[in-house]
PDB file of C-alpha atoms and ligand atoms in Angstrom:
ATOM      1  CA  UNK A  28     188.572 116.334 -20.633  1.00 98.00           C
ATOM      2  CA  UNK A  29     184.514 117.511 -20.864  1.00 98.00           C
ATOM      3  CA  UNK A  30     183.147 115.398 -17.956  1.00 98.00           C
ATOM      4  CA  UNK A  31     179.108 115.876 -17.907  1.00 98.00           C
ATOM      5  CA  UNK A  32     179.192 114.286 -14.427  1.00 97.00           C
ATOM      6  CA  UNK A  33     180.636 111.753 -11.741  1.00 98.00           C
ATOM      7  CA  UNK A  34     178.509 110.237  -9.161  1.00 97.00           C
ATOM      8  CA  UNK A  35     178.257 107.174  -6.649  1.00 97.00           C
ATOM      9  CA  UNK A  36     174.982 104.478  -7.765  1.00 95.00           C
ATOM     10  CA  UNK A  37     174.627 100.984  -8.436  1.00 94.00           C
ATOM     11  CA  UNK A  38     175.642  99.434 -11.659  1.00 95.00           C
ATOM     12  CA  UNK A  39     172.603  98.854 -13.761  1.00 92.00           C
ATOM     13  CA  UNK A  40     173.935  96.700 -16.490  1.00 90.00           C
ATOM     14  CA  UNK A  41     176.752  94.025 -17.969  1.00 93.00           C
ATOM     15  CA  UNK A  42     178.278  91.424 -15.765  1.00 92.00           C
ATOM     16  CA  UNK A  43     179.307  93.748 -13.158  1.00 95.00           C
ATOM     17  CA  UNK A  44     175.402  94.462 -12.635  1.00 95.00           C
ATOM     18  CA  UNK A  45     174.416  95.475  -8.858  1.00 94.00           C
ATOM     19  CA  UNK A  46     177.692  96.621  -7.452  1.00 96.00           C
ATOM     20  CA  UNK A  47     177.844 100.179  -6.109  1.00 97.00           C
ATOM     21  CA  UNK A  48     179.899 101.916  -8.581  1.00 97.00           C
ATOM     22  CA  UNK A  49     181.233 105.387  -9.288  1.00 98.00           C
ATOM     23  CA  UNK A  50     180.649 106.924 -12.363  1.00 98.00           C
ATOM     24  CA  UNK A  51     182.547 109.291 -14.924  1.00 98.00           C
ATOM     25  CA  UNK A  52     180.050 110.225 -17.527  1.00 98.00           C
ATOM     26  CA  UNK A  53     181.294 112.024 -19.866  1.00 98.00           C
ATOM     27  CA  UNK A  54     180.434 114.817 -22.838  1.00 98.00           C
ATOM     28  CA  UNK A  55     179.291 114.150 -26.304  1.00 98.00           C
ATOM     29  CA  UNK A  56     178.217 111.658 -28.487  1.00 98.00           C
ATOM     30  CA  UNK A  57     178.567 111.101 -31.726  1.00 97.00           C
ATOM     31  CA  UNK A  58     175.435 109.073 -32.330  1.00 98.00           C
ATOM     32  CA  UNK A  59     171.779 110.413 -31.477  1.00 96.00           C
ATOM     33  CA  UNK A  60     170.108 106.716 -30.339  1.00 97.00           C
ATOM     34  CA  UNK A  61     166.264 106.770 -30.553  1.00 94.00           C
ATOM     35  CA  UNK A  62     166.198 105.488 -27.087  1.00 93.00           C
ATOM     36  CA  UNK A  63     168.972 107.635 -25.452  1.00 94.00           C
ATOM     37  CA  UNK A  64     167.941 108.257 -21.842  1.00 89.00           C
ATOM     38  CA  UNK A  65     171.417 110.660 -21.597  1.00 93.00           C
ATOM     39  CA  UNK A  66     170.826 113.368 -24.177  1.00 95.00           C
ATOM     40  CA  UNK A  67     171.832 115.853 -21.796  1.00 96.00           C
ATOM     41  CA  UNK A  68     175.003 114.536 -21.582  1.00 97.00           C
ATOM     42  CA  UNK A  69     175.630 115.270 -25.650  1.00 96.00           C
ATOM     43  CA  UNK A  70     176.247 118.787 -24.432  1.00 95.00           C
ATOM     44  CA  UNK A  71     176.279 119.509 -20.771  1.00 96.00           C
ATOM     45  CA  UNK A  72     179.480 119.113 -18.643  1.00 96.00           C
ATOM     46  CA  UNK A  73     182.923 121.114 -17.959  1.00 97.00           C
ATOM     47  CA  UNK A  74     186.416 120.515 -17.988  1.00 98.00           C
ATOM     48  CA  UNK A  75     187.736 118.256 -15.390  1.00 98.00           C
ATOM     49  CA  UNK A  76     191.913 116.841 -15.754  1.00 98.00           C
ATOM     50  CA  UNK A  77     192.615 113.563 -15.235  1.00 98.00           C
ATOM     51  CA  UNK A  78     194.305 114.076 -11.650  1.00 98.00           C
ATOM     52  CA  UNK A  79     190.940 115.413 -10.336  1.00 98.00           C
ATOM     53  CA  UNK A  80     188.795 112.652 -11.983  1.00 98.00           C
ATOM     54  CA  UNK A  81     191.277 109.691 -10.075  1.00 98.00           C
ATOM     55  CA  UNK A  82     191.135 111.972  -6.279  1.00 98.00           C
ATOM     56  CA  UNK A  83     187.454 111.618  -7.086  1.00 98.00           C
ATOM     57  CA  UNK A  84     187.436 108.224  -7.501  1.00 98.00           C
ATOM     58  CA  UNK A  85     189.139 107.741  -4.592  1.00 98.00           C
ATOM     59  CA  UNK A  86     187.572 109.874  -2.500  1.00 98.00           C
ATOM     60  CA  UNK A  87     184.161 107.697  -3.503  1.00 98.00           C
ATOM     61  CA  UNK A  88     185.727 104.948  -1.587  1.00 98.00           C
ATOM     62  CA  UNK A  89     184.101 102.744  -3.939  1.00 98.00           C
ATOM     63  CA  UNK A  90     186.739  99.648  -6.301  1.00 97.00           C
ATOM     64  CA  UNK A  91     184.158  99.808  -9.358  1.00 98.00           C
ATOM     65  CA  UNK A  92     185.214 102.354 -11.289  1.00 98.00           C
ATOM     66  CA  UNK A  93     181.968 103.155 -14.511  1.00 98.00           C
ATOM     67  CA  UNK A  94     183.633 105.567 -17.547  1.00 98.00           C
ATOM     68  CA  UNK A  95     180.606 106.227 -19.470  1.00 98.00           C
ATOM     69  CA  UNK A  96     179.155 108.558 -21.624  1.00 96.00           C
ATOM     70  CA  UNK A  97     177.746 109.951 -24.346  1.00 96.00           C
ATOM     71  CA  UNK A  98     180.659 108.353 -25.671  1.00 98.00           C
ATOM     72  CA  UNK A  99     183.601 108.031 -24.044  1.00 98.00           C
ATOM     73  CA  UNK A 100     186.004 107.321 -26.236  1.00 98.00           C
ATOM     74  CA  UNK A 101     185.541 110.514 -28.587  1.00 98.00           C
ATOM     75  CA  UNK A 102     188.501 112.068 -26.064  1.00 98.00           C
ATOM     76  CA  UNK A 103     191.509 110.638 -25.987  1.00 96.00           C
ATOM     77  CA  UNK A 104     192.116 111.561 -22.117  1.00 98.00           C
ATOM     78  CA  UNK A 105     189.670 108.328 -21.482  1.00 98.00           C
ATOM     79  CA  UNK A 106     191.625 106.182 -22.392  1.00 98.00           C
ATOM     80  CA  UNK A 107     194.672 107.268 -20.670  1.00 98.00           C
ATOM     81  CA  UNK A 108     191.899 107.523 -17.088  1.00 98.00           C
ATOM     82  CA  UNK A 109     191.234 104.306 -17.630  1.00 98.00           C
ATOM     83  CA  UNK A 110     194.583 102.907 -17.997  1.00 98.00           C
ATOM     84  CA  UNK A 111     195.568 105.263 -14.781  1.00 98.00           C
ATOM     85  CA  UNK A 112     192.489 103.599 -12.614  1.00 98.00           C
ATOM     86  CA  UNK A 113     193.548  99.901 -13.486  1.00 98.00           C
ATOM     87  CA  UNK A 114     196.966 100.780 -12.230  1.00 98.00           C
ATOM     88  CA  UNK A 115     195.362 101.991  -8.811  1.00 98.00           C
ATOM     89  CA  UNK A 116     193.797  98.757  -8.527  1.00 97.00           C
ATOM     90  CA  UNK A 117     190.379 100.141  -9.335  1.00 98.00           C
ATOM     91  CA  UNK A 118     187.798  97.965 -11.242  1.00 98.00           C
ATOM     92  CA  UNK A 119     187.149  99.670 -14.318  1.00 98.00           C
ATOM     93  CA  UNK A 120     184.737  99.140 -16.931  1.00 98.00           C
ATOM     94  CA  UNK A 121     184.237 101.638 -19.919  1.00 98.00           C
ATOM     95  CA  UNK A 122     180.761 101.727 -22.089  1.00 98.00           C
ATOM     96  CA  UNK A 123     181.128 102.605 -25.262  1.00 98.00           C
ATOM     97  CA  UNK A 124     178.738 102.577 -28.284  1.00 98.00           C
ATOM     98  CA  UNK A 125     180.957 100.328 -30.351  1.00 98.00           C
ATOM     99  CA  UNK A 126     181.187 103.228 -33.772  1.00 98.00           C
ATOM    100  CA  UNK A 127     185.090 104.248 -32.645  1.00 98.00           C
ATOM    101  CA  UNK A 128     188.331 101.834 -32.534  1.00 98.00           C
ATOM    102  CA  UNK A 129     188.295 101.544 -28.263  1.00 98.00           C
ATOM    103  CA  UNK A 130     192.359 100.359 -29.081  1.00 96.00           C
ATOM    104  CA  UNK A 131     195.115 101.715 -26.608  1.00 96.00           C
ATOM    105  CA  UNK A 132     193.465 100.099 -23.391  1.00 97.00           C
ATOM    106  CA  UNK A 133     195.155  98.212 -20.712  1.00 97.00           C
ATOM    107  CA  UNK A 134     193.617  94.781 -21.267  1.00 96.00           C
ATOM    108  CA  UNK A 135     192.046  94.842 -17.333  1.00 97.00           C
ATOM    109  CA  UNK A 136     189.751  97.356 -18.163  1.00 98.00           C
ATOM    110  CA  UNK A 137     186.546  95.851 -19.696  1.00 98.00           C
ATOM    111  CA  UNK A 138     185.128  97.166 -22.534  1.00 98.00           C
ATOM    112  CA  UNK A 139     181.228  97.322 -23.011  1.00 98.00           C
ATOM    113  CA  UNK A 140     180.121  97.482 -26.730  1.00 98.00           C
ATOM    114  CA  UNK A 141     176.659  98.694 -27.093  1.00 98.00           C
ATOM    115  CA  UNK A 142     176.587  96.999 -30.535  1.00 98.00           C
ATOM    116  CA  UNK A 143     173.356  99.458 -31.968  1.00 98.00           C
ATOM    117  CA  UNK A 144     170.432  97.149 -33.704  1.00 98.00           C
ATOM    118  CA  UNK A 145     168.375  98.670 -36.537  1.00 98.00           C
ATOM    119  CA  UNK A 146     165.903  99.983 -34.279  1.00 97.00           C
ATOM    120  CA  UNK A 147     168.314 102.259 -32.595  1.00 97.00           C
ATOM    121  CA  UNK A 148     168.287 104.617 -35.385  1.00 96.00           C
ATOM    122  CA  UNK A 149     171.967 104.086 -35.643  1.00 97.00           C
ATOM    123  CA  UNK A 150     172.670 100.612 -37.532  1.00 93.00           C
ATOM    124  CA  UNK A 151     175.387 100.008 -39.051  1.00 94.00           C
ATOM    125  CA  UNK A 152     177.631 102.133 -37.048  1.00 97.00           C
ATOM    126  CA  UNK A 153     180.016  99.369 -35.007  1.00 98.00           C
ATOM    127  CA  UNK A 154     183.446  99.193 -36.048  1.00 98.00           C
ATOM    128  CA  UNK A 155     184.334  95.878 -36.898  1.00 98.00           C
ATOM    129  CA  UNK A 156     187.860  96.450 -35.845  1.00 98.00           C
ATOM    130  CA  UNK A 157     186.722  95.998 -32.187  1.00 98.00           C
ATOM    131  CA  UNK A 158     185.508  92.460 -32.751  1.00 97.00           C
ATOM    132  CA  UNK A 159     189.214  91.592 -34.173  1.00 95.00           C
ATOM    133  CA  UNK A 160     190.917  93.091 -30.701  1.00 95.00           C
ATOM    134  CA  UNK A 161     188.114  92.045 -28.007  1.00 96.00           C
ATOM    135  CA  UNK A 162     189.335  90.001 -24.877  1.00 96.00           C
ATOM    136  CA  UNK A 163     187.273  87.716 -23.000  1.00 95.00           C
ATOM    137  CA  UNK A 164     186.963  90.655 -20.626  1.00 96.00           C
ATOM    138  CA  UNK A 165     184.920  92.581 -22.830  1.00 98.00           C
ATOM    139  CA  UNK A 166     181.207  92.512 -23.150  1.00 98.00           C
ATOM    140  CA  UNK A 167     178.608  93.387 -26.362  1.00 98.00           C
ATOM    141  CA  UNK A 168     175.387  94.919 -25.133  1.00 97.00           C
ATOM    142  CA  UNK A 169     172.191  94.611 -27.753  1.00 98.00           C
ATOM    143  CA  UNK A 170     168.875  97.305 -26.680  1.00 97.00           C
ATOM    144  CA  UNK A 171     166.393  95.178 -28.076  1.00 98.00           C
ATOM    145  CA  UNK A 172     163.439  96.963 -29.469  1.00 97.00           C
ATOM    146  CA  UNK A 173     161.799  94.637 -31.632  1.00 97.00           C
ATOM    147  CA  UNK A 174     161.402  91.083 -33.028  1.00 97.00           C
ATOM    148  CA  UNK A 175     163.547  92.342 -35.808  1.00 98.00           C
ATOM    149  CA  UNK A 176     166.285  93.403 -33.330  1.00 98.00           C
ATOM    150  CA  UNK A 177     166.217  89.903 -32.224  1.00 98.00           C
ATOM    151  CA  UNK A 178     166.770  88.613 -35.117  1.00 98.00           C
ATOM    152  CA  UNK A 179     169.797  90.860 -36.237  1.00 98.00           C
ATOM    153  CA  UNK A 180     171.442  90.442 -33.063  1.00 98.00           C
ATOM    154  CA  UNK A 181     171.288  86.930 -33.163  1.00 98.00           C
ATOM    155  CA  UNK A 182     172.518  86.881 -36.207  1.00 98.00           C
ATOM    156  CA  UNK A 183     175.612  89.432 -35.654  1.00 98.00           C
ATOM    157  CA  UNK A 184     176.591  87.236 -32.570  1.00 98.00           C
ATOM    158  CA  UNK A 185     176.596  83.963 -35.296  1.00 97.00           C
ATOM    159  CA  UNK A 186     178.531  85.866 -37.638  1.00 97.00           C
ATOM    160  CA  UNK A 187     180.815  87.917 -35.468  1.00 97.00           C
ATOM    161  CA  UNK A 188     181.010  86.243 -31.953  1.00 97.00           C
ATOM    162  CA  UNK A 189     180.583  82.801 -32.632  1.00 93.00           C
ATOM    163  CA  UNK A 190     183.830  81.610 -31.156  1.00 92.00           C
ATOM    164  CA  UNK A 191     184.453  84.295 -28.407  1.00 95.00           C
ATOM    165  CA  UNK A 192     184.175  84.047 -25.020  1.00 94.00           C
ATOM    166  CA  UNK A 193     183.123  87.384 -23.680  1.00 96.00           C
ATOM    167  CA  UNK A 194     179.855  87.642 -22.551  1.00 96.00           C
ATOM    168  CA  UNK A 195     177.068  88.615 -24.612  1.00 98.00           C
ATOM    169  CA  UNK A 196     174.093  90.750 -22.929  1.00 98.00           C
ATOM    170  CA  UNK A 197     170.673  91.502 -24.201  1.00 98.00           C
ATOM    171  CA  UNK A 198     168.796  94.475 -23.241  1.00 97.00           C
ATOM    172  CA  UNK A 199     164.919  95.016 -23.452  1.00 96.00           C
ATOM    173  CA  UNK A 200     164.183  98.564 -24.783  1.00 94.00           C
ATOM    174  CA  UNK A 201     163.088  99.720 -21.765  1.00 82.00           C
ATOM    175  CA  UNK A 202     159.310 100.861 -23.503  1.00 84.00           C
ATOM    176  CA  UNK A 203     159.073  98.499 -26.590  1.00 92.00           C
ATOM    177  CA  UNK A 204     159.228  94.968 -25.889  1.00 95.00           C
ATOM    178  CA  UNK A 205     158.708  93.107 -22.513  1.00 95.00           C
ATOM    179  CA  UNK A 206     161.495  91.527 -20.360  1.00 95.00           C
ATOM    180  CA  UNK A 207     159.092  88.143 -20.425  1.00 96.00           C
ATOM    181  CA  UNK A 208     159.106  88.735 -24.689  1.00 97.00           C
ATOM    182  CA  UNK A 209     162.733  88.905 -24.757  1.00 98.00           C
ATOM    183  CA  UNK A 210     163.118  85.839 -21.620  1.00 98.00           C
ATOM    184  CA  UNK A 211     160.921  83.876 -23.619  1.00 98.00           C
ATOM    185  CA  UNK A 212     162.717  84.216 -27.169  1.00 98.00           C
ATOM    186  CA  UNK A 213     165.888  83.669 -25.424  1.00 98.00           C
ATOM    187  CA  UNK A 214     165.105  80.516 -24.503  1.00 98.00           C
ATOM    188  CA  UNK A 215     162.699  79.447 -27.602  1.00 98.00           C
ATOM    189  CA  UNK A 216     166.056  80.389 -29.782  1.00 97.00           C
ATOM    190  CA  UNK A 217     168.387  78.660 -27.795  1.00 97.00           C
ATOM    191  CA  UNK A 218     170.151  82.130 -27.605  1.00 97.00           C
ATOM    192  CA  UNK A 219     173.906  82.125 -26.213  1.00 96.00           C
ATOM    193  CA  UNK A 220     173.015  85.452 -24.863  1.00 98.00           C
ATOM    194  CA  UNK A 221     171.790  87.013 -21.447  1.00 97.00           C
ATOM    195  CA  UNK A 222     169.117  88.450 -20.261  1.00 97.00           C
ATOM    196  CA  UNK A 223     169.808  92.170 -18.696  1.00 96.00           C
ATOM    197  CA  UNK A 224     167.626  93.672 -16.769  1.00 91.00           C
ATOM    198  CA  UNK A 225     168.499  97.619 -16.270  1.00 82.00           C
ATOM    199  CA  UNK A 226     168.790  97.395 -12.567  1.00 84.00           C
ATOM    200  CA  UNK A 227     168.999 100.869 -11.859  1.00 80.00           C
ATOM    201  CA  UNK A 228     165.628 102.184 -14.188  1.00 79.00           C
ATOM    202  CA  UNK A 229     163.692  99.356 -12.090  1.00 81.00           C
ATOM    203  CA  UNK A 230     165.341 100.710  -8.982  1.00 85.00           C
ATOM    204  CA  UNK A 231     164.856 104.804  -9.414  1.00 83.00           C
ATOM    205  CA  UNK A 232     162.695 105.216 -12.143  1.00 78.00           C
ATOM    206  CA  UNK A 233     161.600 107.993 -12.762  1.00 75.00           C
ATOM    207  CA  UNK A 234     164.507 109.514 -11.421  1.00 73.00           C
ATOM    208  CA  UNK A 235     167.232 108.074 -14.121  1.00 63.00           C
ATOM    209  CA  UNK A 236     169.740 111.277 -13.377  1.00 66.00           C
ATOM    210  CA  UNK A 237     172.667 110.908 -11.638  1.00 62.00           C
ATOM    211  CA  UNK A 238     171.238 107.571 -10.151  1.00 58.00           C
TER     212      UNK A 238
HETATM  213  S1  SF4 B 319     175.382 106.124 -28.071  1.00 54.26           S
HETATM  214 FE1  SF4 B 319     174.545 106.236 -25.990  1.00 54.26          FE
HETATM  215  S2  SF4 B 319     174.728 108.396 -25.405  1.00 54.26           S
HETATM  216 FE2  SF4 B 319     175.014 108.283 -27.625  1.00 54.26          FE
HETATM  217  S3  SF4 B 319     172.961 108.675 -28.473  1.00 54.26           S
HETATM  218 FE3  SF4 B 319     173.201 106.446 -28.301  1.00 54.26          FE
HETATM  219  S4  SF4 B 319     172.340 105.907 -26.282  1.00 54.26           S
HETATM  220 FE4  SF4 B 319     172.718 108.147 -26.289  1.00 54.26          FE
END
C-alpha cells in the first residue's frame, strides 16, 4: 500500500485524545477539504506491505495504533492492517472522511467519520451506508467553520444519530470560529455533542508535520 508516513505523537482528536499514538498516514484523498492541513499527503508517500507497517508498529512500542490519511480507506490493504493490528492486541482507530463504505472491519477497530459540513467545500459527500453499519465504537467528527456548520451538524446528528450511542465530536475550524463560540453554542443548544479541542495543533503548532 502508498503509505505517506508513520510516526510516534500524541493523539490530537476523538475519544482516544492525548494518548501517545503511532501513526500510519497514508496516500491520497479523494476529497480536497478547504481546511486540509495534510495536502501533502494527497500525493507524497511510497510503497510499504502490510508486514513492514505491523514490525513498525511494534517496534514503536506504543498499544494505540492511528491509520489515517488522506483517506485511508481508498486501498483496500487498510482494511486488512487494521484487522491484522486488532488481532495483535493493538488499539486501533482508523479516520476516515466518511465519502467511502468503511465495511469489512473487525468491529474492535473504531472508526472515525469526519462527517464534512458545508463549509468544508465537500458537503454532501458521506455515505449514508456507514450510519446503517456504525457500532457504538465508532465516532462522527464535525470541523465546524461557521454558525451555519452548527446548524447542519446539529441537524444531521437529529436526523441520522439520534438513537446511537457512539460518540459525537465537534471540532472548531482551527482559524474560523473560536473554541469559546463553539463551547458556548454547545451548551446554549443543549447539543449532545463534544467539544474537541485539536490537542496536538495547540501542542506543536506551527510545526503540524509528522507531530
Ligand atoms: S478528507 Fe482529510 S485529507 Fe482529504 S482533503 Fe479533506 S481534510 Fe484533507
Amino acid at each position: 500500500m502508498k503509505v505517506c508516513e508513520t510516526f510516534s505523537s500524541i493523539q490530537g482528536e476523538s475519544s482516544l485524545a492525548g494518548l501517545a499514538t503511532f501513526f500510519i498516514r497514508t496516500s491520497g484523498c479523494n476529497l480536497n477539504c478547504e481546511y486540509c492541513d495534510s495536502k501533502f499527503a494527497h500525493s507524497e508517500g511510497r510503497e510499504m506491505s502490510c508486514a513492514e507497517l505491523i514490525k513498525e508498529a511494534q517496534d514503536s512500542g506504543l498499544d494505540y495504533i492511528c491509520i489515517t490519511g488522506g483517506e485511508p480507506l481508498l486501498q483496500d490493504e487498510s482494511r486488512d492492517l487494521a484487522n491484522r493490528l486488532v488481532e495483535i492486541n493493538k488499539i486501533v482507530s482508523i479516520e476516515t472522511n466518511g465519502s467511502l463504505f468503511a465495511e469489512g472491519l473487525d468491529s474492535r477497530v473504531k472508526r472515525i467519520f469526519d462527517v464534512k459540513t458545508p463549509d468544508s467545500g465537500a458537503a454532501n459527500t458521506f455515505d449514508l451506508r456507514n450510519i446503517k453499519v456504525h457500532t457504538n465504537n465508532d465516532e462522527f467528527k464535525f470541523v465546524i467553520c461557521s454558525e451555519n456548520d452548527f446548524t447542519w451538524a446539529e441537524e444531521f446528528v437529529a436526523e441520522h444519530l439520534k438513537s446511537s450511542d457512539a460518540s459525537i465530536l465537534y471540532s472548531p475550524s482551527f482559524d474560523k470560529i473560536s473554541e469559546k463560540w463553539l463551547a458556548k453554542n454547545l451548551v446554549l443548544k443543549k447539543s449532545s455533542a463534544r467539544l474537541q479541542i485539536q490537542l496536538h495543533k495547540k501542542i506543536w503548532f506551527p510545526d503540524t508535520r509528522g507531530v
